[in-house]
CSV table of C-alpha atoms in Angstrom, one decimal:
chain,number,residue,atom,x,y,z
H,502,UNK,CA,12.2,-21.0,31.5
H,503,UNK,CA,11.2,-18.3,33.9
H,504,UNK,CA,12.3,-14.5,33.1
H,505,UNK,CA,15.9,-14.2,34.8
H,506,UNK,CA,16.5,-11.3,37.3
H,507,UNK,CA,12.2,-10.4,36.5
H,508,UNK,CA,10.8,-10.4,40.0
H,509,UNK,CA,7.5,-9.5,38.8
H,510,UNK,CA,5.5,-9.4,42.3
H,511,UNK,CA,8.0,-6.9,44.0
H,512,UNK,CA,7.9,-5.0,40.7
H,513,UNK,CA,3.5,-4.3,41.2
H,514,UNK,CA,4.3,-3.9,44.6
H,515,UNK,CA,6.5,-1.3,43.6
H,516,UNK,CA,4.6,0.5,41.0
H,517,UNK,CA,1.1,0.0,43.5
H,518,UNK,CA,3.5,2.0,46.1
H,519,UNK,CA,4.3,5.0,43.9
H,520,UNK,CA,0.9,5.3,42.5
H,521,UNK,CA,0.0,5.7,46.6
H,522,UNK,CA,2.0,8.9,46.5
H,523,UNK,CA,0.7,10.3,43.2
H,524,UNK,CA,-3.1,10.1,43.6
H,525,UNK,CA,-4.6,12.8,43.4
H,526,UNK,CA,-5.5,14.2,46.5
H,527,UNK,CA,-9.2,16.1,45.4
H,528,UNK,CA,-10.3,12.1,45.1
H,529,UNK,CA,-12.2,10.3,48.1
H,530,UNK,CA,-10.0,7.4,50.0
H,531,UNK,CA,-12.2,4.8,48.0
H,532,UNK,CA,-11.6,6.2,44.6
H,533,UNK,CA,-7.7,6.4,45.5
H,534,UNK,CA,-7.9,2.9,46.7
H,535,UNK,CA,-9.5,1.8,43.2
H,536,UNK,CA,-6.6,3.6,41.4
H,537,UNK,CA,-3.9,1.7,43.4
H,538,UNK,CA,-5.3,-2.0,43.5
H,539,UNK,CA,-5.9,-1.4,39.5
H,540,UNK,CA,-2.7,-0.6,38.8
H,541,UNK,CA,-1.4,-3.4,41.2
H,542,UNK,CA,-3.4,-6.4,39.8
H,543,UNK,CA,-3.2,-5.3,36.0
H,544,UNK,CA,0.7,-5.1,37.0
H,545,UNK,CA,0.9,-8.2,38.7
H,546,UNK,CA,-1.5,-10.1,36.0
H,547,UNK,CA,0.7,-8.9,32.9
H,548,UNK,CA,4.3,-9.2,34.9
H,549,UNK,CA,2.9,-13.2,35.8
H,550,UNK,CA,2.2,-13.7,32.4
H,551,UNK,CA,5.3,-12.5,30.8
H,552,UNK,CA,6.9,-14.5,33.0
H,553,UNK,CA,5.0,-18.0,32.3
H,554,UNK,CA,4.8,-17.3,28.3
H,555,UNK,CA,8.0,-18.8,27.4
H,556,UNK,CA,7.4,-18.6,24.1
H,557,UNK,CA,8.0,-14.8,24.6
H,558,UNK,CA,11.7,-15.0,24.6
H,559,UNK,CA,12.0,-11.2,26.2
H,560,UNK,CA,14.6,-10.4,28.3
H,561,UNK,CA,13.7,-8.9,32.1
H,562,UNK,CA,14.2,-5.1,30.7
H,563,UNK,CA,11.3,-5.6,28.0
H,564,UNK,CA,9.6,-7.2,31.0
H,565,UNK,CA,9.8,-4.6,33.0
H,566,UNK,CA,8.8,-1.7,30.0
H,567,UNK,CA,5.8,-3.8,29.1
H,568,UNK,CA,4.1,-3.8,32.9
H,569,UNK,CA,5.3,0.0,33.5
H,570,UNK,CA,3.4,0.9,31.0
H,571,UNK,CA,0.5,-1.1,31.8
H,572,UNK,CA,1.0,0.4,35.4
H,573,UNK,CA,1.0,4.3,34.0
H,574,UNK,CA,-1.9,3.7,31.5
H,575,UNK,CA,-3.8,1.8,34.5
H,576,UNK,CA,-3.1,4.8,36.8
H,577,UNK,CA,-3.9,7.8,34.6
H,578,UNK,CA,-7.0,5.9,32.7
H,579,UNK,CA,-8.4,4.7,36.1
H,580,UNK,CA,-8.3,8.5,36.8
H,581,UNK,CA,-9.9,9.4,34.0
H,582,UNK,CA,-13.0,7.0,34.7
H,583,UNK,CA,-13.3,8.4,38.2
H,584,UNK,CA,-13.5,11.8,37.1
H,585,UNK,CA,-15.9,11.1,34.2
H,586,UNK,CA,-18.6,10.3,36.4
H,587,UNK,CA,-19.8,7.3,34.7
H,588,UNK,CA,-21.5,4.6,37.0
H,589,UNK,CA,-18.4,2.3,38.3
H,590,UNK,CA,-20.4,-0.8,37.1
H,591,UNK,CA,-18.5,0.0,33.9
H,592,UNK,CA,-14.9,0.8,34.9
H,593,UNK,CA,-13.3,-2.7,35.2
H,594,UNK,CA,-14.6,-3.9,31.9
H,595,UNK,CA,-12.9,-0.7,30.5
H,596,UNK,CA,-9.7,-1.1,32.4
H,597,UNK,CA,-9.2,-4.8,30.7
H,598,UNK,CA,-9.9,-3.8,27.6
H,599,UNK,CA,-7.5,-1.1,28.1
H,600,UNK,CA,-4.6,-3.4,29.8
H,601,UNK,CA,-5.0,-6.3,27.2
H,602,UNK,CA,-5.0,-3.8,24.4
H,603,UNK,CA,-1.1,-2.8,26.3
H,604,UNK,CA,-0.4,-6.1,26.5
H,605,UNK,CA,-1.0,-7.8,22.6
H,606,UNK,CA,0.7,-4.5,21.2
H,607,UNK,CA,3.3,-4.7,23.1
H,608,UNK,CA,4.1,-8.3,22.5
H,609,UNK,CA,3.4,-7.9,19.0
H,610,UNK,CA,6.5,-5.3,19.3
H,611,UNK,CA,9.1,-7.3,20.4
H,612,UNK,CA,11.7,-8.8,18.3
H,613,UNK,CA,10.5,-5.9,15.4
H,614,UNK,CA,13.2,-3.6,15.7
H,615,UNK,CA,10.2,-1.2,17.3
H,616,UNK,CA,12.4,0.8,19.9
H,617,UNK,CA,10.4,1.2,23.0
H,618,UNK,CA,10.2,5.6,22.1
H,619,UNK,CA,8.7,4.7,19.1
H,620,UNK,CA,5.9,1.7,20.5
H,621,UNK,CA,5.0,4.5,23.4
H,622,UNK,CA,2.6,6.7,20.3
H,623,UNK,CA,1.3,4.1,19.0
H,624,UNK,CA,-0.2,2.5,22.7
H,625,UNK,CA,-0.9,6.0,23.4
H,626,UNK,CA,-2.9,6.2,20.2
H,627,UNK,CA,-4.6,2.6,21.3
H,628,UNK,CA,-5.4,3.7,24.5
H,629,UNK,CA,-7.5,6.5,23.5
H,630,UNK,CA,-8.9,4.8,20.7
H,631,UNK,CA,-10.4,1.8,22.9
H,632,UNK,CA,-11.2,4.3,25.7
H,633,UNK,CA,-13.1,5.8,23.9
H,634,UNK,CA,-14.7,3.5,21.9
H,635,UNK,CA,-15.8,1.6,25.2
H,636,UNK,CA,-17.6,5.0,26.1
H,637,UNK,CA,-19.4,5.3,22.3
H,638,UNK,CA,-20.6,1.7,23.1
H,639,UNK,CA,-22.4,2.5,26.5
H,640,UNK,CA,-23.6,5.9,24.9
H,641,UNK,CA,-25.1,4.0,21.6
H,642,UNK,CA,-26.9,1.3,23.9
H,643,UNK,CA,-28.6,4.0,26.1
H,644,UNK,CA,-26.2,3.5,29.1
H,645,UNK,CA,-25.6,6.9,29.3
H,646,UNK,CA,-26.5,9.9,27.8
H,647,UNK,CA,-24.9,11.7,25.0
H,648,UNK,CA,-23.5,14.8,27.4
H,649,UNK,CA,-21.8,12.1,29.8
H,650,UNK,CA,-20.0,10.8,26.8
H,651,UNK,CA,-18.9,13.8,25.9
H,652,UNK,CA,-17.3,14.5,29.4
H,653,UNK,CA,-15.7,10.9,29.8
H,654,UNK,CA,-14.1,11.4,26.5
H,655,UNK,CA,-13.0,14.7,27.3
H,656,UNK,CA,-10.9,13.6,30.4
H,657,UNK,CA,-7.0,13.3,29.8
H,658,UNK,CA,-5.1,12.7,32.9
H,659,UNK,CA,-1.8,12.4,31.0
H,660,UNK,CA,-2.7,15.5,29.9
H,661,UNK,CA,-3.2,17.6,32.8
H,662,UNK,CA,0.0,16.4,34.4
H,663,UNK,CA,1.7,17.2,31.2
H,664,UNK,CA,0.7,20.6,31.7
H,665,UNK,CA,1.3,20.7,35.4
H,666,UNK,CA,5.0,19.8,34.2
H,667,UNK,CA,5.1,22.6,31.7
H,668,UNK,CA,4.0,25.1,34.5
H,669,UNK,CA,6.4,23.8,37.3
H,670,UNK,CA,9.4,23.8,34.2
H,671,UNK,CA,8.1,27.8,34.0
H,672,UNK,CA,8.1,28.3,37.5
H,673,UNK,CA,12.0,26.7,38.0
H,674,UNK,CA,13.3,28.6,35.3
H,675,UNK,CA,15.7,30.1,37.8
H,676,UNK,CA,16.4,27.1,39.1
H,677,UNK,CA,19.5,25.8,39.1
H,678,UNK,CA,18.8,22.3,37.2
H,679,UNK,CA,18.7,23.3,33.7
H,680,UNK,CA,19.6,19.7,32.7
H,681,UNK,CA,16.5,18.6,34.3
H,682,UNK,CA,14.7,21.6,32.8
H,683,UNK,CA,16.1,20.3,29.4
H,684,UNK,CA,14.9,16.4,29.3
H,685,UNK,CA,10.9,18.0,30.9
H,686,UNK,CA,10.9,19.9,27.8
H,687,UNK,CA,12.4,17.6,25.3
H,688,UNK,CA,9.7,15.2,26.8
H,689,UNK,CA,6.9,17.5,26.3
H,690,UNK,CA,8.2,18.4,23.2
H,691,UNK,CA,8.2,14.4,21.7
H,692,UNK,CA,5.0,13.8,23.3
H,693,UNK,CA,3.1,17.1,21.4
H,694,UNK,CA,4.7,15.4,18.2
H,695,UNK,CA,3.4,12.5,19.1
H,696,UNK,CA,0.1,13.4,19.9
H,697,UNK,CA,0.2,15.2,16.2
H,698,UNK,CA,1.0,11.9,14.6
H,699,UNK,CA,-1.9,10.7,16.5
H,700,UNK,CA,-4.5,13.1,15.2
H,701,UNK,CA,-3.3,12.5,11.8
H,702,UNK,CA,-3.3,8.7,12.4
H,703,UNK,CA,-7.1,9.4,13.2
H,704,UNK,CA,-8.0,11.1,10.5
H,705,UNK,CA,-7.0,8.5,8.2
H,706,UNK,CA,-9.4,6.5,10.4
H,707,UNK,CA,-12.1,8.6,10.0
H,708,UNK,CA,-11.6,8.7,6.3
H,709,UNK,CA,-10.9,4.5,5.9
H,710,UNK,CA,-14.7,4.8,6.9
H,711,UNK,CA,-16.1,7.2,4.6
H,712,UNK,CA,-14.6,4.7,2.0
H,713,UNK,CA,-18.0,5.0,-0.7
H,714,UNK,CA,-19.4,2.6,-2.8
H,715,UNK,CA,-17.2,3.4,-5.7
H,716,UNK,CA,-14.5,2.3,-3.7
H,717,UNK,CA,-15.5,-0.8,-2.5
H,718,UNK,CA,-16.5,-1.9,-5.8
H,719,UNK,CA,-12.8,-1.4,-6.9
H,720,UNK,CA,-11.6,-3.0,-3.8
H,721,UNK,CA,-13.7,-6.1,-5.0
H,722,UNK,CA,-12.8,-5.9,-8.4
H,723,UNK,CA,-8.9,-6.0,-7.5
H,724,UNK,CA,-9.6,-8.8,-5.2
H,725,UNK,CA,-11.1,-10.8,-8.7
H,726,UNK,CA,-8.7,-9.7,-10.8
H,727,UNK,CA,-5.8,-11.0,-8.5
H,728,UNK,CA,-7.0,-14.5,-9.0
H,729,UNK,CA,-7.5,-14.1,-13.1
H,730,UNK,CA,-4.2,-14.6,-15.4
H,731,UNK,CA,-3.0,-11.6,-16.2
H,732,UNK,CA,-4.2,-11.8,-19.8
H,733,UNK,CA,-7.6,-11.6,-18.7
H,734,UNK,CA,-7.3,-9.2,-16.1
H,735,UNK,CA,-5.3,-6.6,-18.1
H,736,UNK,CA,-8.7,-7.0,-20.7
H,737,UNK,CA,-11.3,-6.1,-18.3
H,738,UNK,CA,-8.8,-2.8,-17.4
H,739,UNK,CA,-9.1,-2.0,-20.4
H,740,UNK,CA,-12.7,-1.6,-20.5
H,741,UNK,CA,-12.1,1.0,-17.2
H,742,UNK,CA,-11.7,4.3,-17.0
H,743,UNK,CA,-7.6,5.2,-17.0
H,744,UNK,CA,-7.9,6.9,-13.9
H,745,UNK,CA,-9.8,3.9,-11.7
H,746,UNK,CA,-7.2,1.6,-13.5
H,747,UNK,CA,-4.9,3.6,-11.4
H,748,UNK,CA,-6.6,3.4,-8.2
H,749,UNK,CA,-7.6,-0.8,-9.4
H,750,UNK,CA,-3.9,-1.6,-9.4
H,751,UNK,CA,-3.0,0.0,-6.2
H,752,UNK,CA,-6.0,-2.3,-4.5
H,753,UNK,CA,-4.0,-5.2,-6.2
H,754,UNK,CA,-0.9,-4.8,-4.9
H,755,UNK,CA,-2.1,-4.3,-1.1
H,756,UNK,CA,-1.2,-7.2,1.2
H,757,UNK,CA,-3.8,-9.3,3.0
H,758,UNK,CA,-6.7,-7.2,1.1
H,759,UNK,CA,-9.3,-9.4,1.7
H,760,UNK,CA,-9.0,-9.5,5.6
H,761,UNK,CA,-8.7,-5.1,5.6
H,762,UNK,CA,-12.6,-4.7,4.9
H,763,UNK,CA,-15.6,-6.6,6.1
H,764,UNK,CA,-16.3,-9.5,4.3
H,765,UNK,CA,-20.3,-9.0,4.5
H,766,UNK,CA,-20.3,-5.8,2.4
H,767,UNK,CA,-17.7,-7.5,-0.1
H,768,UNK,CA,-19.8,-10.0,-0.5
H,769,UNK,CA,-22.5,-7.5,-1.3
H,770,UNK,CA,-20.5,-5.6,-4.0
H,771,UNK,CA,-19.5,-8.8,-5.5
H,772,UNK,CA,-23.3,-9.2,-5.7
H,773,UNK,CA,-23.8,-5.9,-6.9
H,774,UNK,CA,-21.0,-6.4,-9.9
H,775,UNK,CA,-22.2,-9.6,-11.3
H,776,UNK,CA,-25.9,-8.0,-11.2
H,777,UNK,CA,-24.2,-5.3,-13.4
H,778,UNK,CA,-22.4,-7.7,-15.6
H,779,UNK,CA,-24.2,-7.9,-19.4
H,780,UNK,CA,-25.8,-11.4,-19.7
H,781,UNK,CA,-25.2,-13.3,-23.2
H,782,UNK,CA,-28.9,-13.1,-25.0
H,783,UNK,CA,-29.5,-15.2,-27.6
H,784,UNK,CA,-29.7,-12.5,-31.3
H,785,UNK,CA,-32.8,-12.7,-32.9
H,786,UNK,CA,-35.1,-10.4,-35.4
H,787,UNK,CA,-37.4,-10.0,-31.9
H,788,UNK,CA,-34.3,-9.0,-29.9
H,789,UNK,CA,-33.0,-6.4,-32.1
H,790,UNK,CA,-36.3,-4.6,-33.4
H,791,UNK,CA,-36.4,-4.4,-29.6
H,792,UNK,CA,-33.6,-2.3,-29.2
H,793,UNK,CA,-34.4,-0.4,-32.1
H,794,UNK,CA,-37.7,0.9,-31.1
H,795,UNK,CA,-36.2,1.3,-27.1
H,796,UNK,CA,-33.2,3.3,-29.0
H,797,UNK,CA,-36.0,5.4,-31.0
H,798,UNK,CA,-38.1,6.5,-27.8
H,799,UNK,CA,-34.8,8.4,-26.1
H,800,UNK,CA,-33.4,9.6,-29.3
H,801,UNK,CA,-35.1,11.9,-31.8
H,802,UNK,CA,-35.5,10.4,-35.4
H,803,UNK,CA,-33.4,13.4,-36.8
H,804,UNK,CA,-30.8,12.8,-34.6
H,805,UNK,CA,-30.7,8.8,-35.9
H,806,UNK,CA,-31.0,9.9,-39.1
H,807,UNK,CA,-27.9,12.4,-39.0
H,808,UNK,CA,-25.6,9.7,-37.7
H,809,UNK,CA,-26.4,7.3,-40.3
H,810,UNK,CA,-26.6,9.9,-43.4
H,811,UNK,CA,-23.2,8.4,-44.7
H,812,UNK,CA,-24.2,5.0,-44.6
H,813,UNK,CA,-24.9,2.5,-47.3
H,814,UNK,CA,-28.5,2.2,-48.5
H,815,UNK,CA,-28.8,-1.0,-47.2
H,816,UNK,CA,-28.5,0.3,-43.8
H,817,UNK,CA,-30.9,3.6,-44.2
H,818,UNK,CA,-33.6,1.4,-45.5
H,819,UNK,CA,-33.2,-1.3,-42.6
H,820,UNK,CA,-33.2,1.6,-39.8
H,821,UNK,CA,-36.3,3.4,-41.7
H,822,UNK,CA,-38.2,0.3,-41.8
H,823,UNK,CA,-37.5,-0.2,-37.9
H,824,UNK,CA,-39.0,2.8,-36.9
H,825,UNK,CA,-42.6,1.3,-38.4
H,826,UNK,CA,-41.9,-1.9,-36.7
H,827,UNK,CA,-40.5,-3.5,-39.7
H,828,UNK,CA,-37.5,-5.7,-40.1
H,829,UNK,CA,-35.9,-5.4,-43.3
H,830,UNK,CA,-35.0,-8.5,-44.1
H,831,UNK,CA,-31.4,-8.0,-43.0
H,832,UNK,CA,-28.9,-11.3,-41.5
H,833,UNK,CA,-29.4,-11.1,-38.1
H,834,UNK,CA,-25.7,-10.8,-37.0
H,835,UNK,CA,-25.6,-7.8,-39.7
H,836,UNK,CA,-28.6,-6.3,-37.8
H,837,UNK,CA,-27.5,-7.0,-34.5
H,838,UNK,CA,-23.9,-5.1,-35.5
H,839,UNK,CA,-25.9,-2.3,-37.4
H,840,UNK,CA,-28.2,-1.4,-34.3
H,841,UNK,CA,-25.5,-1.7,-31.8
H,842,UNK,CA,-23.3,0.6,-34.0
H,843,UNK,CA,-26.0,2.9,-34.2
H,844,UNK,CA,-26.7,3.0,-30.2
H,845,UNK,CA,-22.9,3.7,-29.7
H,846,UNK,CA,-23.1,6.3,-32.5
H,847,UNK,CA,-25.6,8.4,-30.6
């Protein structure tokens, strides 16, 4: 059932019409004309869809919210790209990504209780992430040099007319319209917050991907130790140091874990771990006077000595006779306990 009172082609044709009178004015007729059949067919394209998808269930207000603010972001980003100087082989592949990056979160949005002031951060926050992850890609394949990156990202259309509003606010101060005066800065003022949020929202980005080995092999761990009964699990925390038990548990109690970090370099710590893990030898005389005489090559024979000056007899004369090569004649389980005790001891 189509979107009632959602006339979706008068809508772009709408939007394409304003963006006519907003263009900058610096720009060649060509570049203004990219800018306004952009914004038309990435208008058109997302109001046709809404209106097919009846799955959506969205009423022709949240229609009309999701293809404005394809519309803006289409305008201002298609600026951007025009002003970066990159080659315009490359703008429409970053104008999709851009629009259908709009489009999923915005969907994803409705029927969450997300009010539509706080969804417009978080596709800001999108925007410029995929923007400018679609100028890292052409830098780190050679399409363009590392200075051109540097300008592309640097452009912020949103910006400068931000700031163009801040200066005409300034210059109507006398103005009669302080109402207006009022929403311009309360606007500028939730969009500064917003672009706070942002940065922070970044930084945690930037530090998700610093996430060291240490980490990761916690990360795996939790992910085993959620499958375990808790009987086992809690015995293998108890073999960990209090403070990574900590951070262990937290892992274990995040939802959908395993699809959060890339499943190659799990699999790789989970390599790494079972590599680690102690494999069950079979004890014999060979096995131990083995130990021994690796234990006596790191570890001065005074030192041994002084650890084991308490001990019975018995167990002086077995660790004397091991440092000739001897084996005293000792039960091997007895030996096996002795030596480990003694390696632990030092």
């Amino acid at each position: 059932m189509a979107i009632e009172g959602f006339d979706y082609k008068a809508f772009a044709e709408n939007m394409a019409g304003q963006a006519k009178q907003l263009v900058p004015q610096d720009l060649r007729p060509d570049q203004q004309e990219y800018i306004v059949s952009t914004l038309n067919n990435f208008t058109l394209l997302a109001g046709e869809a809404l209106y097919n998808d009846e799955s959506l269930k969205i009423t022709a207000e949240q229609a009309v919210f999701i293809t404005q603010v394809i519309a803006e972001w289409s305008f201002h980003k298609s600026i951007d790209l025009i002003r970066s100087g990159l080659p315009k082989i490359y703008w429409d592949s970053i104008m999709q990504k851009i629009a259908f990056t709009i489009f999923e979160i915005a969907k994803q949005a409705i029927g969450k209780d997300i009010t539509q002031e706080q969804l417009l951060p978080v596709i800001e926050h999108h925007v410029v992430k995929v923007y400018n992850k679609c100028i890292d890609d052409l830098q780190s394949r050679g399409a363009i040099t590392k200075k051109a990156k540097e300008t592309a990202e640097s452009q912020s259309n949103i910006d400068a007319m931000a700031k163009q509003a801040a200066e005409e606010i300034n210059k109507e101060k006398e103005a009669p319209y302080i109402e207006a005066d009022n929403r311009r800065k309360e606007a500028l003022k939730k969009r500064e917050e917003a672009r706070k949020q942002r940065k922070v929202e970044q930084e945690l980005e930037k530090a998700s991907e610093l996430v060291n080995k240490k980490q990761l092999k916690m990360i795996s761990l939790a992910m085993i130790l959620r499958m375990l009964p808790d009987e086992k699990a809690n015995l293998i925390l108890s073999k960990v140091n209090p403070d990574d038990v900590k951070v262990i548990m937290s892992y274990m109690n995040v939802v959908n874990l395993e699809s959060q970090i890339d499943g190659d370099i799990l699999l790789e710590c989970l390599k790494e771990i079972k590599n680690a893990l102690p494999v069950k030898r079979t004890l014999t005389e060979e096995n131990i006077m083995g130990d021994m005489l690796r234990l006596y090559k790191t570890n001065p024979r005074e030192k041994v000595e002084k650890t084991i000056k308490n001990e019975r007899p018995l167990v002086k004369r077995f660790i004397s006779q091991a440092y000739n090569g001897e084996y005293s004649g000792l039960p091997v389980k007895v030996a096996g306990i002795v030596a480990q005790y003694v390696e632990d001891s030092i």
